Structure formats: structure tokens, C-alpha cells
Amino acid sequence: EVSAINDRAMEQFKNLVKAGVTEEALARQVELIYKSLGADGNSFQPHIAFGANAADPHHKPDGTVLKEGDCVLFDVGCRKDYYCADMTRTFFYKYADNEAGKVYDTVLRANLAGEAAIHPGARFCDIDRAAREHIEAGGYGPYFTHRLGHSIGLEDHEFGDVSSVNTDTVKAGMTFSVEPGVYLPGKFGVRVEDLVLVTEDGC
């Protein structure tokens, strides 16, 4: 339910991306939109980044003003009945140049490959590898600088992760993120994050 609210909110967040807006201005509106859709509030402080700021995976919103060609990264989540949602989407304002388009497509393919590798009995490290190899094949391996995902539930980050060192196996009912990213210093960053619920035959 909380992830469904997050989906609906993201549709509204996109409409806030307009000429002259700042990261801080967008961040201030996130919780208001969540509450209007029935959420209890944010599950964490929104991370919104334009252009080169998005090359920092944990950039805090500031007074940066949006300009044409910028990437616009929303890493946001809401809370409902104590449960947390978390999602990242990356847009481009007006246009994306060839490099930005290539990076975005690479990250999206990595996200889909990671999700396709999820099923009961799969190892978390193999899910990470399934996504990471797409980014490496695209030539961006050194710019994917974090684990593929984290567990989530009553807290936005709970014990357990989807990483190269976690050899534990997936079980039906687990919930975690799949969030590959590519971060090019001084240029831009792209991340695509979904939450998945493991089922008996996939997620």
C-alpha cells in the first residue's frame, strides 16, 4: 500500500519540474503531496538533485536552480501505518544528450536484470552481479559505487542487503530495493530504484 502511494506521488513530483525551480523548493513539497495521498509523511528526508549534484548519491537538496539538459534525480519515500517506501527516478529536463541517454539506458537495463534474477533460493550476491555486469559491460563499472540494494520494512534501511559480499539466499516474503546507479563526477548521476517483494516464483 505504501509503495502504491509512492507511485502515485511520483506522477505529481514530475509535474513540479519547471524552469526556475530549486532542489529545496521541490523537497519542501514532497511531504505535502504524500499526506494529500494518504501517507503519514516521509520515510526519510527527500534526496533531490539536479545536474552535477546527482553525481553524489547522497546529495542534500540546496538552492541549485534547474536548467535545460539537467538530470533531475528524485530519491524519495513515504510512510504509512509504520511501513516505509523508497524509490528513485531520474528524469531529464527538456532534453538528454547522447551520453546521458546511454547512461540512463544502461542503468535501466541493470535494474531490470537484477529484478529478473530474484527468486527464492537466489543468492543476494548473484542478484547484485546480474545488475552490475550490465553497467560494467557499458563501460561504467567504476562509477557504480554502492551496493545494489537494502532491506526495508518498518525502517527505510533494515538489516540485510543486496551486495557482492552477501551470500545469503532470498526467501519468499522478503522486501528490498534494487537500485543500480552510475555517477559521473562533474556531469550527472542516474539511479533507478524499485522495491521488490519476493514471491514463490520471482518478485
mmCIF file of C-alpha atoms in Angstrom:
data_model
loop_
_atom_site.group_PDB
_atom_site.id
_atom_site.type_symbol
_atom_site.label_atom_id
_atom_site.label_comp_id
_atom_site.label_asym_id
_atom_site.label_seq_id
_atom_site.Cartn_x
_atom_site.Cartn_y
_atom_site.Cartn_z
ATOM 1 C CA GLU A 1 0.000 0.000 0.000
ATOM 2 C CA VAL A 2 2.761 2.452 0.880
ATOM 3 C CA SER A 3 4.620 1.738 -2.356
ATOM 4 C CA ALA A 4 1.404 2.313 -4.315
ATOM 5 C CA ILE A 5 1.147 5.758 -2.698
ATOM 6 C CA ASN A 6 4.768 6.398 -3.683
ATOM 7 C CA ASP A 7 3.944 5.516 -7.302
ATOM 8 C CA ARG A 8 1.042 7.972 -7.369
ATOM 9 C CA ALA A 9 3.138 10.677 -5.739
ATOM 10 C CA MET A 10 5.907 10.318 -8.323
ATOM 11 C CA GLU A 11 3.435 11.245 -11.049
ATOM 12 C CA GLN A 12 2.817 14.514 -9.203
ATOM 13 C CA PHE A 13 6.510 15.133 -8.477
ATOM 14 C CA LYS A 14 7.242 15.112 -12.216
ATOM 15 C CA ASN A 15 4.799 17.989 -12.697
ATOM 16 C CA LEU A 16 6.803 20.138 -10.269
ATOM 17 C CA VAL A 17 9.867 20.097 -12.547
ATOM 18 C CA LYS A 18 9.706 23.514 -14.201
ATOM 19 C CA ALA A 19 12.028 26.325 -15.205
ATOM 20 C CA GLY A 20 13.465 28.262 -12.271
ATOM 21 C CA VAL A 21 12.643 25.712 -9.582
ATOM 22 C CA THR A 22 15.279 24.787 -6.985
ATOM 23 C CA GLU A 23 16.059 21.455 -5.352
ATOM 24 C CA GLU A 24 14.950 22.839 -1.980
ATOM 25 C CA ALA A 25 11.631 24.033 -3.390
ATOM 26 C CA LEU A 26 10.854 20.559 -4.725
ATOM 27 C CA ALA A 27 11.900 18.888 -1.483
ATOM 28 C CA ARG A 28 9.553 21.103 0.546
ATOM 29 C CA GLN A 29 6.561 19.918 -1.479
ATOM 30 C CA VAL A 30 7.245 16.182 -1.244
ATOM 31 C CA GLU A 31 5.727 15.577 2.193
ATOM 32 C CA LEU A 32 2.689 17.729 1.409
ATOM 33 C CA ILE A 33 1.939 15.594 -1.637
ATOM 34 C CA TYR A 34 2.434 12.376 0.328
ATOM 35 C CA LYS A 35 -0.017 13.470 3.004
ATOM 36 C CA SER A 36 -2.564 14.541 0.388
ATOM 37 C CA LEU A 37 -2.464 10.955 -0.931
ATOM 38 C CA GLY A 38 -2.996 9.352 2.479
ATOM 39 C CA ALA A 39 0.571 8.725 3.647
ATOM 40 C CA ASP A 40 1.658 9.617 7.176
ATOM 41 C CA GLY A 41 4.706 11.563 5.929
ATOM 42 C CA ASN A 42 8.217 10.984 4.654
ATOM 43 C CA SER A 43 10.087 7.770 5.452
ATOM 44 C CA PHE A 44 13.340 9.766 5.107
ATOM 45 C CA GLN A 45 14.319 13.265 4.058
ATOM 46 C CA PRO A 46 13.998 13.568 0.266
ATOM 47 C CA HIS A 47 17.163 13.491 -1.814
ATOM 48 C CA ILE A 48 16.595 15.683 -4.869
ATOM 49 C CA ALA A 49 19.497 16.594 -7.107
ATOM 50 C CA PHE A 50 19.928 18.474 -10.383
ATOM 51 C CA GLY A 51 22.735 18.048 -12.892
ATOM 52 C CA ALA A 52 26.197 17.509 -11.413
ATOM 53 C CA ASN A 53 24.726 17.347 -7.886
ATOM 54 C CA ALA A 54 23.239 13.962 -8.804
ATOM 55 C CA ALA A 55 26.767 12.556 -9.132
ATOM 56 C CA ASP A 56 26.735 12.496 -5.296
ATOM 57 C CA PRO A 57 24.445 9.581 -4.325
ATOM 58 C CA HIS A 58 23.535 11.297 -1.025
ATOM 59 C CA HIS A 59 23.329 14.937 -2.075
ATOM 60 C CA LYS A 60 21.138 17.075 0.188
ATOM 61 C CA PRO A 61 18.795 19.476 -1.651
ATOM 62 C CA ASP A 62 20.098 23.040 -1.860
ATOM 63 C CA GLY A 63 19.405 26.236 -3.775
ATOM 64 C CA THR A 64 20.604 24.881 -7.136
ATOM 65 C CA VAL A 65 18.322 26.162 -9.905
ATOM 66 C CA LEU A 66 17.162 23.779 -12.639
ATOM 67 C CA LYS A 67 18.459 24.400 -16.161
ATOM 68 C CA GLU A 68 17.724 22.776 -19.505
ATOM 69 C CA GLY A 69 19.512 19.478 -20.047
ATOM 70 C CA ASP A 70 19.873 18.785 -16.312
ATOM 71 C CA CYS A 71 19.109 15.390 -14.916
ATOM 72 C CA VAL A 72 16.584 15.533 -12.076
ATOM 73 C CA LEU A 73 17.026 12.759 -9.524
ATOM 74 C CA PHE A 74 14.267 12.053 -7.004
ATOM 75 C CA ASP A 75 15.168 9.611 -4.196
ATOM 76 C CA VAL A 76 12.047 9.746 -2.052
ATOM 77 C CA GLY A 77 9.850 7.631 0.172
ATOM 78 C CA CYS A 78 6.751 7.842 2.321
ATOM 79 C CA ARG A 79 5.485 6.083 5.437
ATOM 80 C CA LYS A 80 2.067 4.516 6.010
ATOM 81 C CA ASP A 81 0.996 2.627 9.151
ATOM 82 C CA TYR A 82 4.696 2.481 10.164
ATOM 83 C CA TYR A 83 5.845 0.834 6.899
ATOM 84 C CA CYS A 84 8.320 2.553 4.601
ATOM 85 C CA ALA A 85 8.553 3.018 0.858
ATOM 86 C CA ASP A 86 11.625 4.090 -1.110
ATOM 87 C CA MET A 87 12.004 4.881 -4.803
ATOM 88 C CA THR A 88 14.421 6.659 -7.105
ATOM 89 C CA ARG A 89 13.579 8.003 -10.534
ATOM 90 C CA THR A 90 15.795 10.074 -12.818
ATOM 91 C CA PHE A 91 14.339 12.475 -15.375
ATOM 92 C CA PHE A 92 15.951 14.943 -17.773
ATOM 93 C CA TYR A 93 14.623 18.465 -18.145
ATOM 94 C CA LYS A 94 13.762 19.344 -21.769
ATOM 95 C CA TYR A 95 16.377 17.013 -23.302
ATOM 96 C CA ALA A 96 19.076 14.431 -22.581
ATOM 97 C CA ASP A 97 22.306 14.433 -24.562
ATOM 98 C CA ASN A 98 23.715 11.240 -26.084
ATOM 99 C CA GLU A 99 25.879 10.352 -23.079
ATOM 100 C CA ALA A 100 23.014 10.897 -20.651
ATOM 101 C CA GLY A 101 20.746 8.708 -22.772
ATOM 102 C CA LYS A 102 23.335 5.946 -22.873
ATOM 103 C CA VAL A 103 23.869 6.038 -19.112
ATOM 104 C CA TYR A 104 20.150 6.032 -18.406
ATOM 105 C CA ASP A 105 19.544 3.038 -20.686
ATOM 106 C CA THR A 106 22.447 1.183 -19.084
ATOM 107 C CA VAL A 107 21.135 1.772 -15.561
ATOM 108 C CA LEU A 108 17.591 0.794 -16.511
ATOM 109 C CA ARG A 109 18.797 -2.472 -18.086
ATOM 110 C CA ALA A 110 20.799 -3.189 -14.924
ATOM 111 C CA ASN A 111 17.715 -2.596 -12.781
ATOM 112 C CA LEU A 112 15.617 -4.974 -14.889
ATOM 113 C CA ALA A 113 18.366 -7.615 -14.941
ATOM 114 C CA GLY A 114 18.672 -7.501 -11.163
ATOM 115 C CA GLU A 115 14.945 -7.929 -10.720
ATOM 116 C CA ALA A 116 14.840 -10.782 -13.236
ATOM 117 C CA ALA A 117 17.440 -12.660 -11.135
ATOM 118 C CA ILE A 118 15.273 -12.615 -7.998
ATOM 119 C CA HIS A 119 13.570 -15.808 -6.837
ATOM 120 C CA PRO A 120 13.594 -17.905 -3.669
ATOM 121 C CA GLY A 121 16.980 -19.605 -3.348
ATOM 122 C CA ALA A 122 18.919 -16.997 -5.335
ATOM 123 C CA ARG A 123 21.899 -15.517 -3.518
ATOM 124 C CA PHE A 124 21.936 -11.780 -2.890
ATOM 125 C CA CYS A 125 25.456 -11.556 -4.311
ATOM 126 C CA ASP A 126 24.272 -13.124 -7.580
ATOM 127 C CA ILE A 127 21.452 -10.586 -7.875
ATOM 128 C CA ASP A 128 24.000 -7.804 -7.388
ATOM 129 C CA ARG A 129 26.222 -9.390 -10.052
ATOM 130 C CA ALA A 130 23.338 -9.709 -12.550
ATOM 131 C CA ALA A 131 22.781 -5.956 -12.398
ATOM 132 C CA ARG A 132 26.420 -4.886 -12.046
ATOM 133 C CA GLU A 133 27.601 -6.788 -15.112
ATOM 134 C CA HIS A 134 25.320 -4.662 -17.329
ATOM 135 C CA ILE A 135 26.923 -1.483 -16.008
ATOM 136 C CA GLU A 136 30.403 -2.948 -16.425
ATOM 137 C CA ALA A 137 29.590 -4.016 -19.983
ATOM 138 C CA GLY A 138 28.531 -0.462 -20.731
ATOM 139 C CA GLY A 139 31.908 0.814 -19.569
ATOM 140 C CA TYR A 140 30.653 2.430 -16.362
ATOM 141 C CA GLY A 141 31.722 -0.157 -13.785
ATOM 142 C CA PRO A 142 33.931 2.217 -11.732
ATOM 143 C CA TYR A 143 31.023 4.675 -11.472
ATOM 144 C CA PHE A 144 28.596 2.276 -9.759
ATOM 145 C CA THR A 145 29.891 2.935 -6.266
ATOM 146 C CA HIS A 146 27.430 1.276 -3.869
ATOM 147 C CA ARG A 147 25.620 -1.989 -3.183
ATOM 148 C CA LEU A 148 22.628 -2.886 -5.318
ATOM 149 C CA GLY A 149 20.042 -2.694 -2.557
ATOM 150 C CA HIS A 150 18.970 -2.747 1.069
ATOM 151 C CA SER A 151 16.240 -4.409 3.100
ATOM 152 C CA ILE A 152 13.246 -2.267 4.032
ATOM 153 C CA GLY A 153 10.144 -2.548 6.198
ATOM 154 C CA LEU A 154 9.478 -0.699 9.436
ATOM 155 C CA GLU A 155 12.684 1.262 8.795
ATOM 156 C CA ASP A 156 13.833 2.563 5.421
ATOM 157 C CA HIS A 157 17.146 0.711 5.840
ATOM 158 C CA GLU A 158 16.967 -2.576 7.758
ATOM 159 C CA PHE A 159 19.477 -5.361 8.371
ATOM 160 C CA GLY A 160 20.444 -7.211 5.193
ATOM 161 C CA ASP A 161 21.449 -6.017 1.764
ATOM 162 C CA VAL A 162 21.886 -6.917 -1.883
ATOM 163 C CA SER A 163 25.651 -6.753 -2.266
ATOM 164 C CA SER A 164 28.628 -8.590 -3.660
ATOM 165 C CA VAL A 165 29.567 -9.946 -0.212
ATOM 166 C CA ASN A 166 26.166 -11.201 0.931
ATOM 167 C CA THR A 167 25.938 -14.928 0.165
ATOM 168 C CA ASP A 168 22.616 -15.391 1.998
ATOM 169 C CA THR A 169 19.722 -16.713 -0.065
ATOM 170 C CA VAL A 170 16.461 -14.975 -0.871
ATOM 171 C CA LYS A 171 13.230 -16.210 0.706
ATOM 172 C CA ALA A 172 9.624 -15.537 -0.278
ATOM 173 C CA GLY A 173 8.203 -12.590 1.642
ATOM 174 C CA MET A 174 11.435 -10.585 1.778
ATOM 175 C CA THR A 175 11.284 -6.955 0.681
ATOM 176 C CA PHE A 176 14.306 -4.997 -0.513
ATOM 177 C CA SER A 177 15.428 -2.386 -3.008
ATOM 178 C CA VAL A 178 17.088 -2.817 -6.388
ATOM 179 C CA GLU A 179 18.851 0.465 -7.170
ATOM 180 C CA PRO A 180 21.759 0.464 -9.618
ATOM 181 C CA GLY A 181 23.315 3.811 -10.407
ATOM 182 C CA VAL A 182 26.047 5.496 -12.428
ATOM 183 C CA TYR A 183 27.613 8.701 -11.077
ATOM 184 C CA LEU A 184 29.878 10.774 -13.335
ATOM 185 C CA PRO A 185 31.630 13.463 -11.241
ATOM 186 C CA GLY A 186 31.075 16.969 -12.515
ATOM 187 C CA LYS A 187 28.451 15.801 -15.005
ATOM 188 C CA PHE A 188 25.382 13.979 -13.675
ATOM 189 C CA GLY A 189 24.138 10.836 -11.966
ATOM 190 C CA VAL A 190 21.429 8.312 -12.799
ATOM 191 C CA ARG A 191 19.750 5.871 -10.423
ATOM 192 C CA VAL A 192 16.630 3.744 -10.915
ATOM 193 C CA GLU A 193 15.290 2.205 -7.709
ATOM 194 C CA ASP A 194 12.355 -0.116 -7.169
ATOM 195 C CA LEU A 195 11.243 -2.053 -4.121
ATOM 196 C CA VAL A 196 10.569 -5.739 -4.699
ATOM 197 C CA LEU A 197 8.523 -8.260 -2.742
ATOM 198 C CA VAL A 198 9.841 -11.791 -3.239
ATOM 199 C CA THR A 199 7.165 -14.276 -4.303
ATOM 200 C CA GLU A 200 7.272 -18.047 -4.758
ATOM 201 C CA ASP A 201 8.327 -17.687 -8.406
ATOM 202 C CA GLY A 202 10.019 -14.290 -8.674
ATOM 203 C CA CYS A 203 9.240 -10.851 -7.303
#
